[in-house]
XYZ file of N, CA and C in Angstrom:
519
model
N 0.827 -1.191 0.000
C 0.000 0.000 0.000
C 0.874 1.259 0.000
N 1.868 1.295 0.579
C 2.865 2.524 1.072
C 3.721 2.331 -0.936
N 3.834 1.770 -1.475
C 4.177 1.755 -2.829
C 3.662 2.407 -3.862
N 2.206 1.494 -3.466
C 0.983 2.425 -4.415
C 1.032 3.680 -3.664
N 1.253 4.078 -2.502
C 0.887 5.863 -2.713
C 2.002 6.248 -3.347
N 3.400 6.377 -2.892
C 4.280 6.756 -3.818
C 4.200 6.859 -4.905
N 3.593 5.158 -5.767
C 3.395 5.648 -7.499
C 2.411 7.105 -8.018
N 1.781 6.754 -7.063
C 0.343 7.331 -7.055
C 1.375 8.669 -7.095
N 1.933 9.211 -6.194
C 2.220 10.468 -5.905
C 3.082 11.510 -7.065
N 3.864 10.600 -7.908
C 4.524 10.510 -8.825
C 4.034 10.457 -10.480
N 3.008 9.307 -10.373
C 1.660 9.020 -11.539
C 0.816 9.012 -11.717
N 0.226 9.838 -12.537
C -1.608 9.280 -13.037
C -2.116 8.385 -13.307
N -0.810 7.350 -13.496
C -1.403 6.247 -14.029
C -0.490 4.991 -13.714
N -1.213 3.820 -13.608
C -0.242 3.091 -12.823
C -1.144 1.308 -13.334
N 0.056 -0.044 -13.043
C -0.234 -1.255 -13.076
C -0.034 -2.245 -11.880
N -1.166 -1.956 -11.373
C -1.080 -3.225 -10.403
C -1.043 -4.446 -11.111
N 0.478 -5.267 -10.859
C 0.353 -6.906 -11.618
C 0.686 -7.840 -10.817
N -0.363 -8.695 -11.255
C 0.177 -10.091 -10.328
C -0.904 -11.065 -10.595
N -0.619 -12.158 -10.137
C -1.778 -13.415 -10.506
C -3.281 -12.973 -9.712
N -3.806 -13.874 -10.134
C -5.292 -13.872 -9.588
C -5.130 -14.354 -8.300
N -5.658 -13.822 -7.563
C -5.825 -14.148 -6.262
C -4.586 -13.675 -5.188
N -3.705 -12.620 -5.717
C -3.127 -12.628 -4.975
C -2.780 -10.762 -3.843
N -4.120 -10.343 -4.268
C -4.695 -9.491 -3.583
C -4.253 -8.275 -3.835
N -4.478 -7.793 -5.667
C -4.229 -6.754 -5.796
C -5.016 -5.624 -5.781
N -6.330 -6.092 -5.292
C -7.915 -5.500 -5.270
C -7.702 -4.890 -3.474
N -7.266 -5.725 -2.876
C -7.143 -5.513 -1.521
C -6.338 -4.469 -0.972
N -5.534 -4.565 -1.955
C -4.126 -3.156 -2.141
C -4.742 -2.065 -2.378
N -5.474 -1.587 -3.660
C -5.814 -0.489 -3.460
C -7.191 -0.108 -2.668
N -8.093 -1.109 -2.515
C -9.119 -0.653 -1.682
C -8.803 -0.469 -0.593
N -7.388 -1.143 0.176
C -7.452 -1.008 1.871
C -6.615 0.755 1.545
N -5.290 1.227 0.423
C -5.244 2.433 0.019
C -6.203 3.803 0.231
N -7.265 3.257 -0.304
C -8.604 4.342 -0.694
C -9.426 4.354 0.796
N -9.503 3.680 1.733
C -10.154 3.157 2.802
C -8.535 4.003 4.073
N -7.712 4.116 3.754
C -6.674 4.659 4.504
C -7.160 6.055 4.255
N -6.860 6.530 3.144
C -6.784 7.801 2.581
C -7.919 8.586 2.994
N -8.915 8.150 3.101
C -10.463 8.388 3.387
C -10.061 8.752 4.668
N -9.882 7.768 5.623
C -9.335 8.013 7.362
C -8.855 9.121 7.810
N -8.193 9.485 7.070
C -7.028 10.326 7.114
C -7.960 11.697 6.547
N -8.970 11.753 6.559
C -9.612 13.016 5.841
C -9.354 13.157 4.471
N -9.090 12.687 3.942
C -8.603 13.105 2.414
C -9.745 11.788 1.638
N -10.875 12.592 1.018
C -12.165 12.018 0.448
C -11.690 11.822 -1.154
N -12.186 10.370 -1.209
C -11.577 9.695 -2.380
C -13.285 8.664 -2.932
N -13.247 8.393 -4.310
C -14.013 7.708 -4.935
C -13.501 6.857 -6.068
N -14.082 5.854 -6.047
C -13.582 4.821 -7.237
C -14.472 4.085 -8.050
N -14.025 4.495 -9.523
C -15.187 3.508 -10.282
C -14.515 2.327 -10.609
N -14.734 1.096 -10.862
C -14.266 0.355 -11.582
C -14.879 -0.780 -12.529
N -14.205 -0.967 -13.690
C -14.846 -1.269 -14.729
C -13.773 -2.643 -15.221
N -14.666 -3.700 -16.255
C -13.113 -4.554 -16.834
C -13.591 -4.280 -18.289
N -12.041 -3.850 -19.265
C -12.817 -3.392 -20.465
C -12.807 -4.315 -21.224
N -12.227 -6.004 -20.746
C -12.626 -6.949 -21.937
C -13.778 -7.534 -21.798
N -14.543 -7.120 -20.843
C -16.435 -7.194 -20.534
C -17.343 -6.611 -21.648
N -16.424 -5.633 -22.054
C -17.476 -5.123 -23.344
C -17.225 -4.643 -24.194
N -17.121 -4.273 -25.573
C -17.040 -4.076 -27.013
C -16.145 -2.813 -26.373
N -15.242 -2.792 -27.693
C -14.690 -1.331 -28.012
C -15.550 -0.430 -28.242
N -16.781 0.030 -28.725
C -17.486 0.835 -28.729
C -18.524 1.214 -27.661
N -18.530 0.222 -26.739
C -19.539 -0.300 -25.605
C -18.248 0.722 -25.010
N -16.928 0.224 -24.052
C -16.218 0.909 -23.651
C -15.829 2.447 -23.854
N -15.716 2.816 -24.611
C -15.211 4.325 -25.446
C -16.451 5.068 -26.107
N -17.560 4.461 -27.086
C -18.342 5.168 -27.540
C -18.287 5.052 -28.947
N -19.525 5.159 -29.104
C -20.224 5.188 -30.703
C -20.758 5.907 -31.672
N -20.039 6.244 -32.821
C -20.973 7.315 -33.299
C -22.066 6.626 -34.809
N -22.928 6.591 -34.542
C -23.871 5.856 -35.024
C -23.900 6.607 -37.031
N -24.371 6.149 -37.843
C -25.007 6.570 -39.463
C -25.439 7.945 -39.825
N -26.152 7.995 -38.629
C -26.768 9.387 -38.953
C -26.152 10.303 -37.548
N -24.567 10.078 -37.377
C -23.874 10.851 -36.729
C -24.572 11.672 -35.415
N -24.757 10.122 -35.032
C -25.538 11.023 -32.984
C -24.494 10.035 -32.459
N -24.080 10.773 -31.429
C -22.921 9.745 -30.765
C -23.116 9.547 -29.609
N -23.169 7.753 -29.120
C -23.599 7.511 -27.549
C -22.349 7.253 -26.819
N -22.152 7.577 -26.036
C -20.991 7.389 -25.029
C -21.173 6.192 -24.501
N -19.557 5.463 -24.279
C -19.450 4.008 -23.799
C -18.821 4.887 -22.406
N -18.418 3.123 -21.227
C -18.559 3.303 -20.422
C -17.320 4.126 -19.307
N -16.405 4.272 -20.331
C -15.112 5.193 -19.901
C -15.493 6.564 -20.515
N -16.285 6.806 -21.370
C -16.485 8.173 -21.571
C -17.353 8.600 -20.502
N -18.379 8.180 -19.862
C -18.886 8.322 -18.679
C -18.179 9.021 -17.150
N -17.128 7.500 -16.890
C -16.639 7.712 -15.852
C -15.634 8.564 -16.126
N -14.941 8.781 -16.960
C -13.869 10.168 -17.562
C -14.857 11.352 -16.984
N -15.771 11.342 -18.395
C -16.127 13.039 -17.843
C -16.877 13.055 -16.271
N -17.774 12.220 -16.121
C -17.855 12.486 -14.378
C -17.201 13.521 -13.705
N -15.942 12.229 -13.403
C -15.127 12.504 -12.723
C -14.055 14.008 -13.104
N -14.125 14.038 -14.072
C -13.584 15.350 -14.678
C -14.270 16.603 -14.614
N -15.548 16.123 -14.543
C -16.504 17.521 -14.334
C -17.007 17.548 -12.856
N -16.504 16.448 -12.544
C -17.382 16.867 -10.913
C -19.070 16.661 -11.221
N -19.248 15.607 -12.019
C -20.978 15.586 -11.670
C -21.276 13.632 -11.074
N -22.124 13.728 -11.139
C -22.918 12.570 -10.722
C -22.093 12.020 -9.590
N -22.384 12.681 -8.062
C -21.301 12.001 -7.134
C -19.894 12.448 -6.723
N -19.679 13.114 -7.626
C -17.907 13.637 -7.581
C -18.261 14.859 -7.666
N -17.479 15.241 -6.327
C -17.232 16.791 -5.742
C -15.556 17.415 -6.028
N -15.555 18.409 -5.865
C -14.647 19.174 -6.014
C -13.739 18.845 -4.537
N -14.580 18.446 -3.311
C -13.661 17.694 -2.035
C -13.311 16.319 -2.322
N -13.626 15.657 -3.291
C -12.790 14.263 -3.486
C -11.488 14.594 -4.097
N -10.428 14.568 -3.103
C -8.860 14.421 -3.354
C -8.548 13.248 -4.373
N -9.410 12.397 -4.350
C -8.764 11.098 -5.025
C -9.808 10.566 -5.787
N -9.903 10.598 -7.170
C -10.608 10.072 -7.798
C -9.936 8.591 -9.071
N -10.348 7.552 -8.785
C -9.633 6.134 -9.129
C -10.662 5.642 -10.329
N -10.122 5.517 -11.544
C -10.488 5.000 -12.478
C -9.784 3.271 -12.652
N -10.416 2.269 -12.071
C -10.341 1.174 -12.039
C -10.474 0.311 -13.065
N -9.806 -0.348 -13.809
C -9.511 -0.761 -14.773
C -9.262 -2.209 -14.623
N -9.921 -3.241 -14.291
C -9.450 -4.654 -13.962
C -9.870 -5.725 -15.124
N -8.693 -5.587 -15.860
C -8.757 -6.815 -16.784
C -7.546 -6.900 -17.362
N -7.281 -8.301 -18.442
C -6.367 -8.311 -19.090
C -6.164 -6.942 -20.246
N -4.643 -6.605 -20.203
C -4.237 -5.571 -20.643
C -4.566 -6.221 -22.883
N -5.550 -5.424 -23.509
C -5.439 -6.254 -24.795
C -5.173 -4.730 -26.025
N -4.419 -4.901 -26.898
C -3.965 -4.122 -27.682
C -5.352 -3.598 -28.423
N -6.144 -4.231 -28.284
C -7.540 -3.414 -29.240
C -8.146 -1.839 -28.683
N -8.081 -2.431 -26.803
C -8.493 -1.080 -26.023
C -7.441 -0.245 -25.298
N -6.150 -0.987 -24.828
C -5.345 -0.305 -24.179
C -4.280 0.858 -25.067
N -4.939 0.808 -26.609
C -3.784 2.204 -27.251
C -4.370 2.958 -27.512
N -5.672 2.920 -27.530
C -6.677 4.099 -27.121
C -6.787 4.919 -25.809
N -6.282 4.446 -24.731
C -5.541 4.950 -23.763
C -4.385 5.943 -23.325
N -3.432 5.690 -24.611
C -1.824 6.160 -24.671
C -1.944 7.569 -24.462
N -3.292 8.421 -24.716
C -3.273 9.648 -24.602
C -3.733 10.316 -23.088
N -4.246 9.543 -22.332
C -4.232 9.208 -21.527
C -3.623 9.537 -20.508
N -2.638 8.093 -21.065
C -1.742 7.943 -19.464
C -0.176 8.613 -20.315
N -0.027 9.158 -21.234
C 0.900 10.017 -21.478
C 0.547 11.521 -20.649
N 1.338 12.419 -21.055
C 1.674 13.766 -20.116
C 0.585 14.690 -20.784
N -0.133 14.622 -22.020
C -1.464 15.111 -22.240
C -2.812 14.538 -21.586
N -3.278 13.491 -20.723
C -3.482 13.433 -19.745
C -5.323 13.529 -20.153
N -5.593 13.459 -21.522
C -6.695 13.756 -22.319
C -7.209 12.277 -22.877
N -8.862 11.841 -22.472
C -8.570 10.985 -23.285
C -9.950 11.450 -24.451
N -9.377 11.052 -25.553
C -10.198 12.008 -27.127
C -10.828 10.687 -27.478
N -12.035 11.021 -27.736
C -13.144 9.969 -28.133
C -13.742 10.277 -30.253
N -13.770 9.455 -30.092
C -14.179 9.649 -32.022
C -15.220 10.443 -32.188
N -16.221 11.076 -30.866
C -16.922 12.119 -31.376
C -15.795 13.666 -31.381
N -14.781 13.259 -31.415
C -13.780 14.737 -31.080
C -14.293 15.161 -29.765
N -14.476 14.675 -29.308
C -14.370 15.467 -27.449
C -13.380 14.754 -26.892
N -12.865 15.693 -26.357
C -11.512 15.792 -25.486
C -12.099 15.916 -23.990
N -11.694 15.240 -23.349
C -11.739 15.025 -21.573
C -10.923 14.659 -21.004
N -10.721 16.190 -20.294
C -9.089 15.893 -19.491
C -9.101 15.086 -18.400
N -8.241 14.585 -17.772
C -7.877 14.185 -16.278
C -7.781 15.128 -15.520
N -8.518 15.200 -14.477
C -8.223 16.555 -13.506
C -7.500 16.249 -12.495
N -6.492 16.704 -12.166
C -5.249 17.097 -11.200
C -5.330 15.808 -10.248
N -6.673 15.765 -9.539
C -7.653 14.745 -8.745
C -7.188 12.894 -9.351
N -7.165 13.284 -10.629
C -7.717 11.695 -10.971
C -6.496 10.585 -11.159
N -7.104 9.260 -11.231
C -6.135 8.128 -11.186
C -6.470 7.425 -12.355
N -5.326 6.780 -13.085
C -5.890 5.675 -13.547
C -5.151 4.429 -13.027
N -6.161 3.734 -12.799
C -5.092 2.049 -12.054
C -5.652 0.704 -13.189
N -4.796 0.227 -13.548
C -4.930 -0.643 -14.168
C -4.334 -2.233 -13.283
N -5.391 -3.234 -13.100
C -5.432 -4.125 -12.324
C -5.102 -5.550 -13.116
N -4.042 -5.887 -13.398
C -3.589 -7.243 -14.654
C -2.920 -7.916 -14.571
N -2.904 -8.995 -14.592
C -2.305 -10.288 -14.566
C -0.732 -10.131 -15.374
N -0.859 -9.668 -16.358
C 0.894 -9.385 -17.061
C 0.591 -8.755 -18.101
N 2.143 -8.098 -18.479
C 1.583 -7.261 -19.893
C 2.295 -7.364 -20.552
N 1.696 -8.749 -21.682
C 2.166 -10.004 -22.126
C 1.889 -8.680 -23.671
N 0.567 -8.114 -23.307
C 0.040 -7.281 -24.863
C 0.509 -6.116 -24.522
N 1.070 -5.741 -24.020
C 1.220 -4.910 -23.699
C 2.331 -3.686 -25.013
N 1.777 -2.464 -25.018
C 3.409 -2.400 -26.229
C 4.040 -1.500 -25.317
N 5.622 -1.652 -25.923
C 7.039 -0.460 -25.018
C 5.899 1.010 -24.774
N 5.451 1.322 -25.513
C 5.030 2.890 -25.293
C 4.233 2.557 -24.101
N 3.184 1.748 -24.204
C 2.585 1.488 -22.890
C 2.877 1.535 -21.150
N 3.906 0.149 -21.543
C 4.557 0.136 -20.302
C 5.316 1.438 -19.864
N 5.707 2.180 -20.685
C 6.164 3.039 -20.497
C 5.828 4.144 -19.638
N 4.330 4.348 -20.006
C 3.431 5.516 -19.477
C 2.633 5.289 -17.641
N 3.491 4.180 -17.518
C 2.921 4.170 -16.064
C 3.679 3.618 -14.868
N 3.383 3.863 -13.680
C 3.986 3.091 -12.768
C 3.813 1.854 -12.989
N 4.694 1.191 -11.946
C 3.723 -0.561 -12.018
C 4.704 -1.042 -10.520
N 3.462 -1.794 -9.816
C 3.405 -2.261 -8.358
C 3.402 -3.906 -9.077
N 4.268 -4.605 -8.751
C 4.198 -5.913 -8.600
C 4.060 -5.843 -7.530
N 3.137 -7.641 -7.506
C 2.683 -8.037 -6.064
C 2.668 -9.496 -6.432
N 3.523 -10.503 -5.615
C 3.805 -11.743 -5.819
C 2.834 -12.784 -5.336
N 2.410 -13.501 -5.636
C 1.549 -14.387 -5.020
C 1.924 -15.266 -4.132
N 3.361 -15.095 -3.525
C 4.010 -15.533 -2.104
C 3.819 -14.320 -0.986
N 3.847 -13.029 -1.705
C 3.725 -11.904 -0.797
C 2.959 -11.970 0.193
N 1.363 -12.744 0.041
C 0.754 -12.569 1.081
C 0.254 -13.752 1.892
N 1.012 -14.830 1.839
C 0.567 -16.247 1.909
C -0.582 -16.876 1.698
N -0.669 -17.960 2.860
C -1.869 -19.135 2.833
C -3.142 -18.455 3.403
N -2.819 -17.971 4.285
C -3.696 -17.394 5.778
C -4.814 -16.569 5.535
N -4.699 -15.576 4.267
C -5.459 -14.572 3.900
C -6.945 -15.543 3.179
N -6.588 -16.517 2.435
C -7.217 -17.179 1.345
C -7.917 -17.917 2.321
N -7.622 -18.645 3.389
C -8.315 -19.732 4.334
C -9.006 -18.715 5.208
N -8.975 -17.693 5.439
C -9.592 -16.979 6.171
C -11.030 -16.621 5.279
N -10.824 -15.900 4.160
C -12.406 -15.830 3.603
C -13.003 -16.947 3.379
N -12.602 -17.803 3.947
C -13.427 -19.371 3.488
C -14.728 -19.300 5.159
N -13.844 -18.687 5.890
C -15.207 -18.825 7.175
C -15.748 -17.515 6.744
């Protein structure tokens, strides 16, 4: 947790990696659940974008040019505008990202989690990241990953010895 704030402090954007099950969900929620404590008001959406179409995710602009927003154009501008839920007192706003990293949706991103910090949708709207926001990307490896990618973010490994037996036998009662 003391890692992820550092990245955090440093990046907009960041890769939690490690196998399944080995509690990289636990990392940043017990994070966001600290931060909160501490007075500093934080919110998190999270989404997995190989759950749904590239156009489902990002947005569509239909034949007769009306364009519906997918489900990162949503939580982008939200959180960027401060509406539905998100105040101008949330210090920490977390765009949750939990799935395999796949080259169809993650280079539509690059603008992103590069130092323009914008992500531009095919209706030409531009929606910045505000000062506030995170992006965390939650993945097993980034096998698809390309150099520019990895490039543009922190990244927290977390080993699946890191946290042993004890954690896993415990949610079983």
């Amino acid at each position: 947790t003391v890692g992820m704030l550092g990245i955090l402090g440093v990046r907009h954007c960041m890769f939690i990696i490690g196998p399944s099950g080995c509690g990289k969900t636990q990392v940043w929620k017990t994070l966001m659940a600290a931060l909160n404590a501490r007075g500093e008001d934080g919110l998190w959406e999270q989404a997995n974008p190989k759950a749904v179409t590239s156009d489902e995710l990002y947005g569509t602009m239909s034949k007769t040019k009306e364009w519906k927003d997918g489900l990162i154009a949503v939580i982008f501008r939200n959180m960027s505008k401060e509406i539905n839920g998100y105040k101008s007192s949330h210090l920490h706003k977390w765009v949750i990202l939990d799935g395999d990293i796949d080259a169809t949706w993650i280079e539509s991103m690059n603008t992103v989690m590069d130092d323009n910090k914008v992500l531009t949708l095919v209706s030409n709207e531009r929606i910045p990241f505000s000062p506030t926001m995170r992006m965390i990307l939650e993945i097993q490896d980034m096998k698809h990953a390309s150099p520019a990618t990895v490039s543009r973010g922190g990244v927290l490994f977390i080993n699946e010895t890191d946290i042993g037996w004890k954690p896993e036998v415990e949610s079983w009662r």
